């Protein structure tokens, strides 16, 4: 979930090069809609977006998970690693916080961490 079209395209290409299929959404609301339709294995979520930001989208995903007993890994992506950002991401329910620009080796390591048994 990323509001910048170029970043969405680059992320999808990076994931494809690592052997993963992906969908993209341009804001938190569209990310929530996609999550309701599709059982994803992991979500990369931009933190700052117009409309519904990544923190609110993550909180809503976590609220919906209470009945399922299954936790979807959500990895925050942020250009700002300032004081408090990581803490706010974790408090919203994100599992990890990665700073942009995100490199392929960093994405591969995150996927390996959160997708047990995945060949990355």
PDB file of C-alpha atoms in Angstrom:
ATOM      1  CA  UNK A   1       0.000   0.000   0.000  1.00  0.00           C
ATOM      2  CA  UNK A   2       1.784   3.086  -1.294  1.00  0.00           C
ATOM      3  CA  UNK A   3       0.486   6.450  -2.502  1.00  0.00           C
ATOM      4  CA  UNK A   4       3.366   7.123  -4.913  1.00  0.00           C
ATOM      5  CA  UNK A   5       2.767   5.461  -8.311  1.00  0.00           C
ATOM      6  CA  UNK A   6       6.493   5.117  -9.091  1.00  0.00           C
ATOM      7  CA  UNK A   7       7.187   3.520  -5.702  1.00  0.00           C
ATOM      8  CA  UNK A   8       4.266   1.100  -6.232  1.00  0.00           C
ATOM      9  CA  UNK A   9       5.644   0.061  -9.607  1.00  0.00           C
ATOM     10  CA  UNK A  10       9.186  -0.377  -8.257  1.00  0.00           C
ATOM     11  CA  UNK A  11       7.944  -2.417  -5.298  1.00  0.00           C
ATOM     12  CA  UNK A  12       5.921  -4.713  -7.541  1.00  0.00           C
ATOM     13  CA  UNK A  13       8.883  -5.232  -9.853  1.00  0.00           C
ATOM     14  CA  UNK A  14      11.143  -5.958  -6.892  1.00  0.00           C
ATOM     15  CA  UNK A  15       8.707  -8.518  -5.493  1.00  0.00           C
ATOM     16  CA  UNK A  16       8.325 -10.143  -8.908  1.00  0.00           C
ATOM     17  CA  UNK A  17      12.114 -10.399  -9.260  1.00  0.00           C
ATOM     18  CA  UNK A  18      12.128 -12.207  -5.891  1.00  0.00           C
ATOM     19  CA  UNK A  19       9.493 -14.649  -7.154  1.00  0.00           C
ATOM     20  CA  UNK A  20       6.395 -13.177  -5.491  1.00  0.00           C
ATOM     21  CA  UNK A  21       3.082 -12.041  -6.928  1.00  0.00           C
ATOM     22  CA  UNK A  22       1.707  -8.784  -5.588  1.00  0.00           C
ATOM     23  CA  UNK A  23      -1.179  -6.369  -5.732  1.00  0.00           C
ATOM     24  CA  UNK A  24      -0.898  -2.651  -5.124  1.00  0.00           C
ATOM     25  CA  UNK A  25      -3.193  -0.076  -3.550  1.00  0.00           C
ATOM     26  CA  UNK A  26      -2.711   3.672  -3.476  1.00  0.00           C
ATOM     27  CA  UNK A  27      -4.050   4.438  -0.004  1.00  0.00           C
ATOM     28  CA  UNK A  28      -5.127   2.836   3.242  1.00  0.00           C
ATOM     29  CA  UNK A  29      -8.795   2.611   2.276  1.00  0.00           C
ATOM     30  CA  UNK A  30      -8.024   0.777  -0.970  1.00  0.00           C
ATOM     31  CA  UNK A  31      -5.567  -1.417   0.918  1.00  0.00           C
ATOM     32  CA  UNK A  32      -8.333  -2.399   3.346  1.00  0.00           C
ATOM     33  CA  UNK A  33     -10.679  -3.178   0.450  1.00  0.00           C
ATOM     34  CA  UNK A  34      -8.043  -5.419  -1.143  1.00  0.00           C
ATOM     35  CA  UNK A  35      -7.369  -7.125   2.202  1.00  0.00           C
ATOM     36  CA  UNK A  36     -11.083  -7.925   2.559  1.00  0.00           C
ATOM     37  CA  UNK A  37     -11.130  -9.553  -0.899  1.00  0.00           C
ATOM     38  CA  UNK A  38      -7.805 -11.390  -0.885  1.00  0.00           C
ATOM     39  CA  UNK A  39      -6.006 -13.497   1.738  1.00  0.00           C
ATOM     40  CA  UNK A  40      -2.513 -11.956   1.613  1.00  0.00           C
ATOM     41  CA  UNK A  41       0.587 -13.470   3.179  1.00  0.00           C
ATOM     42  CA  UNK A  42       2.176 -10.111   4.041  1.00  0.00           C
ATOM     43  CA  UNK A  43       1.435  -6.405   3.546  1.00  0.00           C
ATOM     44  CA  UNK A  44       4.001  -3.688   2.957  1.00  0.00           C
ATOM     45  CA  UNK A  45       2.310  -0.506   4.200  1.00  0.00           C
ATOM     46  CA  UNK A  46       3.412   3.071   3.637  1.00  0.00           C
ATOM     47  CA  UNK A  47       2.994   5.089   6.813  1.00  0.00           C
ATOM     48  CA  UNK A  48       2.150   8.543   5.467  1.00  0.00           C
ATOM     49  CA  UNK A  49      -0.534   8.678   2.786  1.00  0.00           C
ATOM     50  CA  UNK A  50      -3.362  11.087   2.012  1.00  0.00           C
ATOM     51  CA  UNK A  51      -6.769   9.973   3.193  1.00  0.00           C
ATOM     52  CA  UNK A  52      -6.399   6.931   5.411  1.00  0.00           C
ATOM     53  CA  UNK A  53      -2.759   6.558   6.419  1.00  0.00           C
ATOM     54  CA  UNK A  54      -0.941   3.302   7.051  1.00  0.00           C
ATOM     55  CA  UNK A  55      -1.307   3.530  10.821  1.00  0.00           C
ATOM     56  CA  UNK A  56      -5.100   3.712  10.674  1.00  0.00           C
ATOM     57  CA  UNK A  57      -5.303   0.998   8.002  1.00  0.00           C
ATOM     58  CA  UNK A  58      -3.161  -1.275  10.176  1.00  0.00           C
ATOM     59  CA  UNK A  59      -5.306  -0.626  13.251  1.00  0.00           C
ATOM     60  CA  UNK A  60      -8.408  -1.596  11.283  1.00  0.00           C
ATOM     61  CA  UNK A  61      -6.798  -4.772   9.965  1.00  0.00           C
ATOM     62  CA  UNK A  62      -5.816  -5.724  13.509  1.00  0.00           C
ATOM     63  CA  UNK A  63      -9.371  -5.081  14.771  1.00  0.00           C
ATOM     64  CA  UNK A  64     -10.713  -7.478  12.128  1.00  0.00           C
ATOM     65  CA  UNK A  65      -8.192 -10.158  13.079  1.00  0.00           C
ATOM     66  CA  UNK A  66      -9.441 -10.625  16.644  1.00  0.00           C
ATOM     67  CA  UNK A  67     -11.976 -13.262  15.615  1.00  0.00           C
ATOM     68  CA  UNK A  68      -9.714 -15.136  13.179  1.00  0.00           C
ATOM     69  CA  UNK A  69      -6.792 -15.880  15.535  1.00  0.00           C
ATOM     70  CA  UNK A  70      -4.468 -15.359  12.564  1.00  0.00           C
ATOM     71  CA  UNK A  71      -2.042 -12.432  12.417  1.00  0.00           C
ATOM     72  CA  UNK A  72      -1.068 -11.036   9.029  1.00  0.00           C
ATOM     73  CA  UNK A  73       2.473  -9.622   8.955  1.00  0.00           C
ATOM     74  CA  UNK A  74       2.406  -5.886   8.192  1.00  0.00           C
ATOM     75  CA  UNK A  75       5.702  -4.189   7.411  1.00  0.00           C
ATOM     76  CA  UNK A  76       5.785  -0.407   7.628  1.00  0.00           C
ATOM     77  CA  UNK A  77       7.602   1.526   4.935  1.00  0.00           C
ATOM     78  CA  UNK A  78       8.586   5.055   5.779  1.00  0.00           C
ATOM     79  CA  UNK A  79      10.888   7.713   4.431  1.00  0.00           C
ATOM     80  CA  UNK A  80      11.122   9.197   7.906  1.00  0.00           C
ATOM     81  CA  UNK A  81      12.900   7.247  10.622  1.00  0.00           C
ATOM     82  CA  UNK A  82      12.582  10.161  13.033  1.00  0.00           C
ATOM     83  CA  UNK A  83      12.068   9.728  16.746  1.00  0.00           C
ATOM     84  CA  UNK A  84       8.754   8.168  17.521  1.00  0.00           C
ATOM     85  CA  UNK A  85       7.905   6.855  14.035  1.00  0.00           C
ATOM     86  CA  UNK A  86       8.960   3.280  14.746  1.00  0.00           C
ATOM     87  CA  UNK A  87       7.155   3.349  18.085  1.00  0.00           C
ATOM     88  CA  UNK A  88       3.952   4.667  16.458  1.00  0.00           C
ATOM     89  CA  UNK A  89       4.151   1.944  13.795  1.00  0.00           C
ATOM     90  CA  UNK A  90       4.534  -0.808  16.376  1.00  0.00           C
ATOM     91  CA  UNK A  91       1.788   0.681  18.563  1.00  0.00           C
ATOM     92  CA  UNK A  92      -0.581   0.637  15.569  1.00  0.00           C
ATOM     93  CA  UNK A  93       0.089  -3.086  15.151  1.00  0.00           C
ATOM     94  CA  UNK A  94       2.785  -3.174  12.488  1.00  0.00           C
ATOM     95  CA  UNK A  95       5.342  -5.948  12.889  1.00  0.00           C
ATOM     96  CA  UNK A  96       8.447  -4.270  11.480  1.00  0.00           C
ATOM     97  CA  UNK A  97       9.476  -0.849  10.224  1.00  0.00           C
ATOM     98  CA  UNK A  98      11.692  -0.434   7.143  1.00  0.00           C
ATOM     99  CA  UNK A  99      13.033   2.869   5.859  1.00  0.00           C
ATOM    100  CA  UNK A 100      12.842   3.924   2.220  1.00  0.00           C
ATOM    101  CA  UNK A 101      14.393   3.431  -0.193  1.00  0.00           C
ATOM    102  CA  UNK A 102      13.912  -0.265   0.381  1.00  0.00           C
ATOM    103  CA  UNK A 103      16.563  -2.426  -1.241  1.00  0.00           C
ATOM    104  CA  UNK A 104      15.879  -5.906  -2.680  1.00  0.00           C
ATOM    105  CA  UNK A 105      18.119  -7.632  -0.126  1.00  0.00           C
ATOM    106  CA  UNK A 106      16.213  -5.928   2.710  1.00  0.00           C
ATOM    107  CA  UNK A 107      12.873  -6.999   1.207  1.00  0.00           C
ATOM    108  CA  UNK A 108      14.154 -10.560   0.774  1.00  0.00           C
ATOM    109  CA  UNK A 109      15.273 -10.676   4.409  1.00  0.00           C
ATOM    110  CA  UNK A 110      11.913  -9.354   5.621  1.00  0.00           C
ATOM    111  CA  UNK A 111      10.013 -11.892   3.533  1.00  0.00           C
ATOM    112  CA  UNK A 112      12.209 -14.705   4.798  1.00  0.00           C
ATOM    113  CA  UNK A 113      11.526 -13.584   8.375  1.00  0.00           C
ATOM    114  CA  UNK A 114       7.757 -13.344   8.024  1.00  0.00           C
ATOM    115  CA  UNK A 115       7.032 -16.073   5.494  1.00  0.00           C
ATOM    116  CA  UNK A 116       8.448 -19.171   7.084  1.00  0.00           C
ATOM    117  CA  UNK A 117       9.547 -21.686   4.485  1.00  0.00           C
ATOM    118  CA  UNK A 118       9.509 -19.168   1.627  1.00  0.00           C
ATOM    119  CA  UNK A 119      12.337 -19.529  -0.848  1.00  0.00           C
ATOM    120  CA  UNK A 120      13.717 -16.027  -1.259  1.00  0.00           C
TER     121      UNK A 120
END
